PDB file of C-alpha atoms in Angstrom:
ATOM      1  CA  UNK A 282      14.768   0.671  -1.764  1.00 46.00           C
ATOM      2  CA  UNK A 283      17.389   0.475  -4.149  1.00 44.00           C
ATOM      3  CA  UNK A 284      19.457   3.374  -2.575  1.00 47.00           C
ATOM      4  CA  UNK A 285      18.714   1.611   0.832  1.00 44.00           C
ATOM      5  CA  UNK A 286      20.444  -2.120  -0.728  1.00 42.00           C
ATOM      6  CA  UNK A 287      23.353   0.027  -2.104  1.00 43.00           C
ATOM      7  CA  UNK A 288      24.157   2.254   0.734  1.00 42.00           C
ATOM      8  CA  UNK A 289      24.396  -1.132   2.749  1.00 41.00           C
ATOM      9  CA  UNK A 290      26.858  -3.124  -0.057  1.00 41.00           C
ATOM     10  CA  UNK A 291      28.917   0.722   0.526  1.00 39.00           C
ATOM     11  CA  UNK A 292      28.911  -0.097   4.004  1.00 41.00           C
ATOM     12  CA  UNK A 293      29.711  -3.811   4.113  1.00 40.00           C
ATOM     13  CA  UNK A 294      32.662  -3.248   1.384  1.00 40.00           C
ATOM     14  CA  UNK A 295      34.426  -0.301   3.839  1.00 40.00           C
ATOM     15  CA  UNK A 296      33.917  -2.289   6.841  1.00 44.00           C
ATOM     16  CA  UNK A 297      35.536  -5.553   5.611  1.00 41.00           C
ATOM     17  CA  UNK A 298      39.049  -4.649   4.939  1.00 47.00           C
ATOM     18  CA  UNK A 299      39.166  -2.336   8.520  1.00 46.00           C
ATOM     19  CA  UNK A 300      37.985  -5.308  10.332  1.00 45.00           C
ATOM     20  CA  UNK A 301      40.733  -7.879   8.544  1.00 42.00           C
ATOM     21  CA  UNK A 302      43.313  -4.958   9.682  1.00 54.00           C
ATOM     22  CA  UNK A 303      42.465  -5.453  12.792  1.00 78.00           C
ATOM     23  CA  UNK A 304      44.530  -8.868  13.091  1.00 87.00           C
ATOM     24  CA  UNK A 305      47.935  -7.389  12.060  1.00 88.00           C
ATOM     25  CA  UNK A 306      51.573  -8.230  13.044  1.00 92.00           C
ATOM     26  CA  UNK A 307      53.699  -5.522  14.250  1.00 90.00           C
ATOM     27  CA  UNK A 308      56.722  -7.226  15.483  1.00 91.00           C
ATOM     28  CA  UNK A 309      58.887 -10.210  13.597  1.00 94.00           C
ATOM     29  CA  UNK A 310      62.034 -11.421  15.664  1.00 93.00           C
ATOM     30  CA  UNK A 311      64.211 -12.542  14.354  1.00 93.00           C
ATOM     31  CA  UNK A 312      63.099 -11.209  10.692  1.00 93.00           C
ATOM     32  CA  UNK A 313      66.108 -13.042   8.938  1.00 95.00           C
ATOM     33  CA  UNK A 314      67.797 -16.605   8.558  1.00 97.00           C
ATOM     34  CA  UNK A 315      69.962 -18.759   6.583  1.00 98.00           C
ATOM     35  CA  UNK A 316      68.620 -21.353   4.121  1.00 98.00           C
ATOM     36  CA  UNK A 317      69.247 -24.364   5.220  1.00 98.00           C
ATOM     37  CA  UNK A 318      68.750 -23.992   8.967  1.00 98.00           C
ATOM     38  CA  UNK A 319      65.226 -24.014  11.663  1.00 98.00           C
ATOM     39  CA  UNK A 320      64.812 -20.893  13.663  1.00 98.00           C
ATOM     40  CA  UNK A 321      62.419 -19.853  16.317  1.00 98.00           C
ATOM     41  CA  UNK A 322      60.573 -16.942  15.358  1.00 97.00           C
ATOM     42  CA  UNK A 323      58.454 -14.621  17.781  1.00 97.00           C
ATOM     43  CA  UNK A 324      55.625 -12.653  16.225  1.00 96.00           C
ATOM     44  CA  UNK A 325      53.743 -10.288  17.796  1.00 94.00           C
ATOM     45  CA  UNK A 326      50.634  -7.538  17.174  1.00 92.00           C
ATOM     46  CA  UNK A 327      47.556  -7.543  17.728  1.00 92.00           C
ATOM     47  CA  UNK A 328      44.183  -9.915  17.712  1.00 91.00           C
ATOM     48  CA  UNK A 329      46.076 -12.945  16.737  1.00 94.00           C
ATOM     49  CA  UNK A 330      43.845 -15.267  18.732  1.00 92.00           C
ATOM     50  CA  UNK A 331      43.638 -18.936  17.709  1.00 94.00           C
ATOM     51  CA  UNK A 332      46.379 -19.275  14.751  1.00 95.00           C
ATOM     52  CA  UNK A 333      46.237 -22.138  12.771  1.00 95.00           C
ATOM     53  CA  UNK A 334      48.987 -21.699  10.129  1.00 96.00           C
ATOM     54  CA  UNK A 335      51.576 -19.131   8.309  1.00 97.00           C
ATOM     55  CA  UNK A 336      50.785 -19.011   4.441  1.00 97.00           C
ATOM     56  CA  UNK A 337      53.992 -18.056   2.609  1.00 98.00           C
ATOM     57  CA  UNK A 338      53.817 -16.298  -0.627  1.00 96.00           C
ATOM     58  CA  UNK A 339      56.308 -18.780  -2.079  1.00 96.00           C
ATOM     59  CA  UNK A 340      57.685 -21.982  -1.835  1.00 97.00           C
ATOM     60  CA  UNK A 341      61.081 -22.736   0.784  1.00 98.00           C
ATOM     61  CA  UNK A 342      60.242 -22.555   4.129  1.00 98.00           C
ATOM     62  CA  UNK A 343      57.386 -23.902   6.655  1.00 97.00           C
ATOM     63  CA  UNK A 344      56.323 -23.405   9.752  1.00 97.00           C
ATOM     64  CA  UNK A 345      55.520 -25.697  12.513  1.00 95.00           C
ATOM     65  CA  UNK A 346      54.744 -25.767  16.242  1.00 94.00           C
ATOM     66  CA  UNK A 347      53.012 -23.046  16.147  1.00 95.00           C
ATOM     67  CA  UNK A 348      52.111 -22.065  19.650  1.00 93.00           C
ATOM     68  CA  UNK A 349      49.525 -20.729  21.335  1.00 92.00           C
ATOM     69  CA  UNK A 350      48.990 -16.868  21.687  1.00 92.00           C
ATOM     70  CA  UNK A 351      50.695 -14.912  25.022  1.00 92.00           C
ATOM     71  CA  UNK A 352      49.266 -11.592  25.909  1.00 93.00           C
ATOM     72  CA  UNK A 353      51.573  -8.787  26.583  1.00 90.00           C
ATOM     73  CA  UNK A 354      51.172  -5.435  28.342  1.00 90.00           C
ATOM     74  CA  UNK A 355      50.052  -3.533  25.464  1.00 87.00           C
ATOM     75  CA  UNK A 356      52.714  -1.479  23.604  1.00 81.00           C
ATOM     76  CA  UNK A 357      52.360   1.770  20.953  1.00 77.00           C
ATOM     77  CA  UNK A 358      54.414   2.888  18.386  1.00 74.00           C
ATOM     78  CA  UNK A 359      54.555   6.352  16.685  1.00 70.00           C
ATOM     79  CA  UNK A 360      53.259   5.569  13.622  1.00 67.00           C
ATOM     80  CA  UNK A 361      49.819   4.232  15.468  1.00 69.00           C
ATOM     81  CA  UNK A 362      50.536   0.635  15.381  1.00 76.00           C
ATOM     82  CA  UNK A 363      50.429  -1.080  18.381  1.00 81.00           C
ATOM     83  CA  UNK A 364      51.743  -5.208  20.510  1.00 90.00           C
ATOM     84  CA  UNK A 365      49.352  -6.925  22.467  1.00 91.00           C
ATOM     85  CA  UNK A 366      49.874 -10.225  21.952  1.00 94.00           C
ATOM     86  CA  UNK A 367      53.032 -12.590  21.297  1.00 96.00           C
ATOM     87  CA  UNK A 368      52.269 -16.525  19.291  1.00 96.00           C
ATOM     88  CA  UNK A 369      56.165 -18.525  18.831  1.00 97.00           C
ATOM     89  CA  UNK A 370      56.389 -20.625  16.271  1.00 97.00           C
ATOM     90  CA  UNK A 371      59.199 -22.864  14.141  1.00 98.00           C
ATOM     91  CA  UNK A 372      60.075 -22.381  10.980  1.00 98.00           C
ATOM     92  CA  UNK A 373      62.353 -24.836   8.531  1.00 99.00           C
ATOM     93  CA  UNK A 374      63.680 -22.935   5.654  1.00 99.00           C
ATOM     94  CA  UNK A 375      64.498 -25.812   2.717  1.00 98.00           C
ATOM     95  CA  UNK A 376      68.361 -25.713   1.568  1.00 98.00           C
ATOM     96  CA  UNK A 377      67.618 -24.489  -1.880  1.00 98.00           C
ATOM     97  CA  UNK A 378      65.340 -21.404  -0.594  1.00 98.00           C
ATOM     98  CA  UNK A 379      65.219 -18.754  -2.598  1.00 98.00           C
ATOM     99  CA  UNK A 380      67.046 -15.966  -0.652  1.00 97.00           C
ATOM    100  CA  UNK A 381      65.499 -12.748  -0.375  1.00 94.00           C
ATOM    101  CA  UNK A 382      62.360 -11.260   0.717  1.00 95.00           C
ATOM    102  CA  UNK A 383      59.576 -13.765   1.844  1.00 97.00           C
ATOM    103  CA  UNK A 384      56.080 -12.326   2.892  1.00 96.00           C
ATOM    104  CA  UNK A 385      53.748 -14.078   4.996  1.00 97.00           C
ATOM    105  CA  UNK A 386      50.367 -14.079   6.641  1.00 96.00           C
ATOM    106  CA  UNK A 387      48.772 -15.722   9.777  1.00 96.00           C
ATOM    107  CA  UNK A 388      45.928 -17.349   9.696  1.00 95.00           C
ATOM    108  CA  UNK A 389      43.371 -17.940  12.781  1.00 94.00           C
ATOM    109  CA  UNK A 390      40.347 -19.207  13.151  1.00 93.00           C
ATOM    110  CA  UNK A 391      38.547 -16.434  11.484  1.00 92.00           C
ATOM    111  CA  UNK A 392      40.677 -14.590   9.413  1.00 92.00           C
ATOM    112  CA  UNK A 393      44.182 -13.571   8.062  1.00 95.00           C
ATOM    113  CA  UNK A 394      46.376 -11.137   9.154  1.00 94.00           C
ATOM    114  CA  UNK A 395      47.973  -8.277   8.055  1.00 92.00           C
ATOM    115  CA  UNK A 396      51.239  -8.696   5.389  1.00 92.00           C
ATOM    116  CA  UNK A 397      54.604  -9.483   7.082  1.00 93.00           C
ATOM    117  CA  UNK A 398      58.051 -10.522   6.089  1.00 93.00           C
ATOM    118  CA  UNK A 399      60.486 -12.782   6.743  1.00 96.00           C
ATOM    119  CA  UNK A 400      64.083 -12.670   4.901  1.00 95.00           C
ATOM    120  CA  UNK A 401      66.647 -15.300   4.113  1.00 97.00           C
ATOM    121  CA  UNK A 402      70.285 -15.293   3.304  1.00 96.00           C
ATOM    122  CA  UNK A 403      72.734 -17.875   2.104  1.00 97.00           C
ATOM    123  CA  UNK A 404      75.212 -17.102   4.606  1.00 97.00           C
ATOM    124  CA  UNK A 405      75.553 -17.982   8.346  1.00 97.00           C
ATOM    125  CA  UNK A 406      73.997 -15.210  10.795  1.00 96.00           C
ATOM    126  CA  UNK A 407      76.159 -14.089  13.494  1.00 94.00           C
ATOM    127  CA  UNK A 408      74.164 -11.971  16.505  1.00 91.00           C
ATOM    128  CA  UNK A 409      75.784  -8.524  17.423  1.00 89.00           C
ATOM    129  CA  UNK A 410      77.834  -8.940  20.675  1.00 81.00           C
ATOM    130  CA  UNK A 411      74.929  -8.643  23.509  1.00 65.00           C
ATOM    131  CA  UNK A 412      76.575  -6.683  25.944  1.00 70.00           C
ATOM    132  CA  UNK A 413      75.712  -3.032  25.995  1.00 66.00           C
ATOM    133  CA  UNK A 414      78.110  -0.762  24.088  1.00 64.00           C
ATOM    134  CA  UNK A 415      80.177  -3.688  23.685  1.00 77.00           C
ATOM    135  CA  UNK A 416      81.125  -3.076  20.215  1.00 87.00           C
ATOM    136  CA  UNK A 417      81.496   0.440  19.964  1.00 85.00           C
ATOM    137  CA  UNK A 418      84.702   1.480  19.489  1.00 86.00           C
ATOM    138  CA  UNK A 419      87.848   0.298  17.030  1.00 88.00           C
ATOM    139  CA  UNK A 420      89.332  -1.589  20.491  1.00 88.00           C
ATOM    140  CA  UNK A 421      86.079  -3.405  21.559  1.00 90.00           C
ATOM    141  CA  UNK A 422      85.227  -4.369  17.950  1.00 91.00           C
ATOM    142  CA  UNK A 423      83.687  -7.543  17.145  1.00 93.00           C
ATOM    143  CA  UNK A 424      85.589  -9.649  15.002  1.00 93.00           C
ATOM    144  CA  UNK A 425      83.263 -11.766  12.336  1.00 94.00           C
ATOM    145  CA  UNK A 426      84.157 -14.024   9.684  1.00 94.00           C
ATOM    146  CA  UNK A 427      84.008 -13.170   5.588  1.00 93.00           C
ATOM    147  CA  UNK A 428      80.883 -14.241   4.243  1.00 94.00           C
ATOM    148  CA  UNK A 429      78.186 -13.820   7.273  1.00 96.00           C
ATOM    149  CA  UNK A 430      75.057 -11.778   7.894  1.00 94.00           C
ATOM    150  CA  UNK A 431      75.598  -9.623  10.690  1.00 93.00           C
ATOM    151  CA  UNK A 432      72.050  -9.212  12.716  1.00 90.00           C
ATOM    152  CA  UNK A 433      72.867  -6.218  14.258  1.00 86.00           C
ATOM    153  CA  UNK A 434      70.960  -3.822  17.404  1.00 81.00           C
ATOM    154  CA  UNK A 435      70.489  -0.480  17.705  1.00 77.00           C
ATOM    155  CA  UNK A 436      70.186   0.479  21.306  1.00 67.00           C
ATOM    156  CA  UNK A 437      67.277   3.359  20.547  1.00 62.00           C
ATOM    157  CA  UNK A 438      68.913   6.397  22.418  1.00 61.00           C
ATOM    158  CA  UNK A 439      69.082  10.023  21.494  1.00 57.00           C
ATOM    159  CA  UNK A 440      72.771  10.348  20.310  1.00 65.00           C
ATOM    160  CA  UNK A 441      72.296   7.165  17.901  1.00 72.00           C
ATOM    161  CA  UNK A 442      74.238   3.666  18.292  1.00 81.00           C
ATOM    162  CA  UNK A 443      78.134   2.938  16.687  1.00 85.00           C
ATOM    163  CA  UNK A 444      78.560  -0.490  16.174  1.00 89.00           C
ATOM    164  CA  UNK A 445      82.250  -1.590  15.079  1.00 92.00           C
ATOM    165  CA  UNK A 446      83.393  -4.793  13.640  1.00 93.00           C
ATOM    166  CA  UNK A 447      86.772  -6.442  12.740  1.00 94.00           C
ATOM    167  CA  UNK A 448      87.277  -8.703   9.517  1.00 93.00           C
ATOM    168  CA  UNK A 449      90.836 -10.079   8.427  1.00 92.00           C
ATOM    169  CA  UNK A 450      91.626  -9.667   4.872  1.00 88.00           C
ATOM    170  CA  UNK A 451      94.277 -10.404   2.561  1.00 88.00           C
ATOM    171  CA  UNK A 452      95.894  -7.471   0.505  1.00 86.00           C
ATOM    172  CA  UNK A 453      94.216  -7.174  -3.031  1.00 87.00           C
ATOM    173  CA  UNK A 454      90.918  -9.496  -1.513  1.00 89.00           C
ATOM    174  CA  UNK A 455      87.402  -7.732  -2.417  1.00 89.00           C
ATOM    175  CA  UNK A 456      85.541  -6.724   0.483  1.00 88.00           C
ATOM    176  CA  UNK A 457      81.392  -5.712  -0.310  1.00 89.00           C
ATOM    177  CA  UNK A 458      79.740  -5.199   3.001  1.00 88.00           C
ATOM    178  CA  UNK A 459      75.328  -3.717   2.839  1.00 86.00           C
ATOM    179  CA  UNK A 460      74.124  -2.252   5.284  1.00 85.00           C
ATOM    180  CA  UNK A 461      69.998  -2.374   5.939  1.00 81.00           C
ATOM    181  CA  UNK A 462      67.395  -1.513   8.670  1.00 75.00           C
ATOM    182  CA  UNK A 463      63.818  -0.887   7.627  1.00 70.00           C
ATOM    183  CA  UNK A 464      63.628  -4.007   4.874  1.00 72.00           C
ATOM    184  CA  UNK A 465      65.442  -6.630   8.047  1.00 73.00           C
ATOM    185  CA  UNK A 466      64.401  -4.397  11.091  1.00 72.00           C
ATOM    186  CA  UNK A 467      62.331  -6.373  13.657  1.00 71.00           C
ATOM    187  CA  UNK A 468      59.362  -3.972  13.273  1.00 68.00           C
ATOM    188  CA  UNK A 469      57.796  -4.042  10.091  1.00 59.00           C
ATOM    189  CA  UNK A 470      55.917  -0.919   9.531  1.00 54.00           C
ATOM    190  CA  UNK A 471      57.320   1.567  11.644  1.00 53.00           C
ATOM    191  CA  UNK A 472      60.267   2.563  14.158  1.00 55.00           C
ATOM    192  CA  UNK A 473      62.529   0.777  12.041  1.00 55.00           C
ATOM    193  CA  UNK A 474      63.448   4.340  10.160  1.00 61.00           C
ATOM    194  CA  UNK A 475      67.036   4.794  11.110  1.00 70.00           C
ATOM    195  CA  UNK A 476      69.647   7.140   9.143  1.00 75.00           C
ATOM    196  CA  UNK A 477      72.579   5.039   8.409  1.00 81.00           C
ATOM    197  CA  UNK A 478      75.777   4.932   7.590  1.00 86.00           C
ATOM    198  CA  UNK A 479      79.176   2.897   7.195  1.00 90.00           C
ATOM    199  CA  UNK A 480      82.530   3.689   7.377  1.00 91.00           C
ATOM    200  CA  UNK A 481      85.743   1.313   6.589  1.00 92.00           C
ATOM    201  CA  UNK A 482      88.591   1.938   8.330  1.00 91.00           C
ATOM    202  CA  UNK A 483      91.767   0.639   8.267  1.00 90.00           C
ATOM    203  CA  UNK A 484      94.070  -1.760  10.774  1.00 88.00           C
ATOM    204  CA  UNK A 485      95.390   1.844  11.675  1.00 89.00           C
ATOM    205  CA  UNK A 486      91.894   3.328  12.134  1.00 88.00           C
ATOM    206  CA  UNK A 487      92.625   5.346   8.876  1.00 92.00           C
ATOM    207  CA  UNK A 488      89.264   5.631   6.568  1.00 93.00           C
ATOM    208  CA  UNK A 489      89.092   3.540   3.762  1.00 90.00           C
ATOM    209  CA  UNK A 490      85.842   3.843   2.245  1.00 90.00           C
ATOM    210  CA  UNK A 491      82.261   5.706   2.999  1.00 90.00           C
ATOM    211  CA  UNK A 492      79.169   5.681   2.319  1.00 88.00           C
ATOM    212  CA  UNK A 493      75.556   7.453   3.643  1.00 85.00           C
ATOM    213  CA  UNK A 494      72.683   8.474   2.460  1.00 73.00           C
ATOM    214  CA  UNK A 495      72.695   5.383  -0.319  1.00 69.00           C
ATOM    215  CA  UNK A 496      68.908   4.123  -0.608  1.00 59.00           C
TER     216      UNK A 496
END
């Protein structure tokens, strides 16, 4: 009897977390804001049926209006994960946020999701120019400002993606530019891999500065 009782505890204790798994968020977009501002945010994975609120980890931002959940033709990544379903909400990140990482879970009527995150900056967010290859070369470059998060696209193709953008500085000025893709990427747990690197050229197209292969 008593190996009967613990084989079943075994059982019930493996079982558990796989089932919570089952309710996990693939897809956060956009994954990054300023503090300061309300965004609409689109997340998407799979069993997220009846939400009834987004628990942060710390204090800064809320959501509201969160919507009901939209189901998608069903998507699959490499890595095994997988989109079914699509819930919109609102969220209202407070002026003194704490910038940085911010993880988050849904919760429904039953259970909670799966870990995601959700970023925040103190600068403004400026979207990559939409158009296809529109930024790619030093003549088509999209000017920003100093002081902005660039949310940049990659377009997913075999040869990779060259995105170019124009700042105006003044001589002896410090420029610092990051560049990141798995922590800000869309997708959370996979397909968000991407080799980068960053050049800094010049008004004459003359390199400047490098750098690749910098964790």
């Amino acid at each position: 009897m008593k190996r009967a009782l613990l084989s079943t505890a075994l059982l019930l204790a493996l079982t558990a977390p796989l089932g919570a798994m089952l309710k996990h968020i693939e897809r956060v977009t956009p994954r990054i804001a300023q503090r300061g501002t309300t965004v609409e945010i689109s997340i998407r994975g799979t069993h997220l049926d009846d939400p009834k609120e987004i628990i942060f980890d710390r204090p800064g931002i809320r959501a509201e209006a969160i919507g009901p959940v939209t189901k998608l033709p069903v998507t699959g990544f490499q890595h095994g994960g997988r989109i079914e379903a699509e819930i919109k909400c609102r969220l209202v990140i407070a002026p003194d946020c704490a910038p940085g990482e911010h993880r988050f879970r849904l919760r429904t009527a039953t259970q909670l999701t799966s870990l995601a995150t959700f970023h925040v900056t103190p600068f403004p967010v400026v979207d990559e120019t939409q158009e296809k290859n529109g930024n790619d070369t030093p003549a088509t470059a999209q000017s920003v400002p100093m002081n902005v998060t660039v949310r940049g696209r990659i377009d997913g193709s075999a040869r990779g993606d060259l995105d170019v953008y124009r700042v105006t500085a003044k001589a002896g000025e410090r420029l610092s530019a990051e560049v990141h893709c798995a922590r800000f990427a869309d997708v959370h747990y996979g397909d968000s891999e991407f080799d980068l690197a960053m050049r800094v050229l010049d008004a004459n197209g003359r390199e400047i500065a490098a750098n690749d292969e910098n964790p």
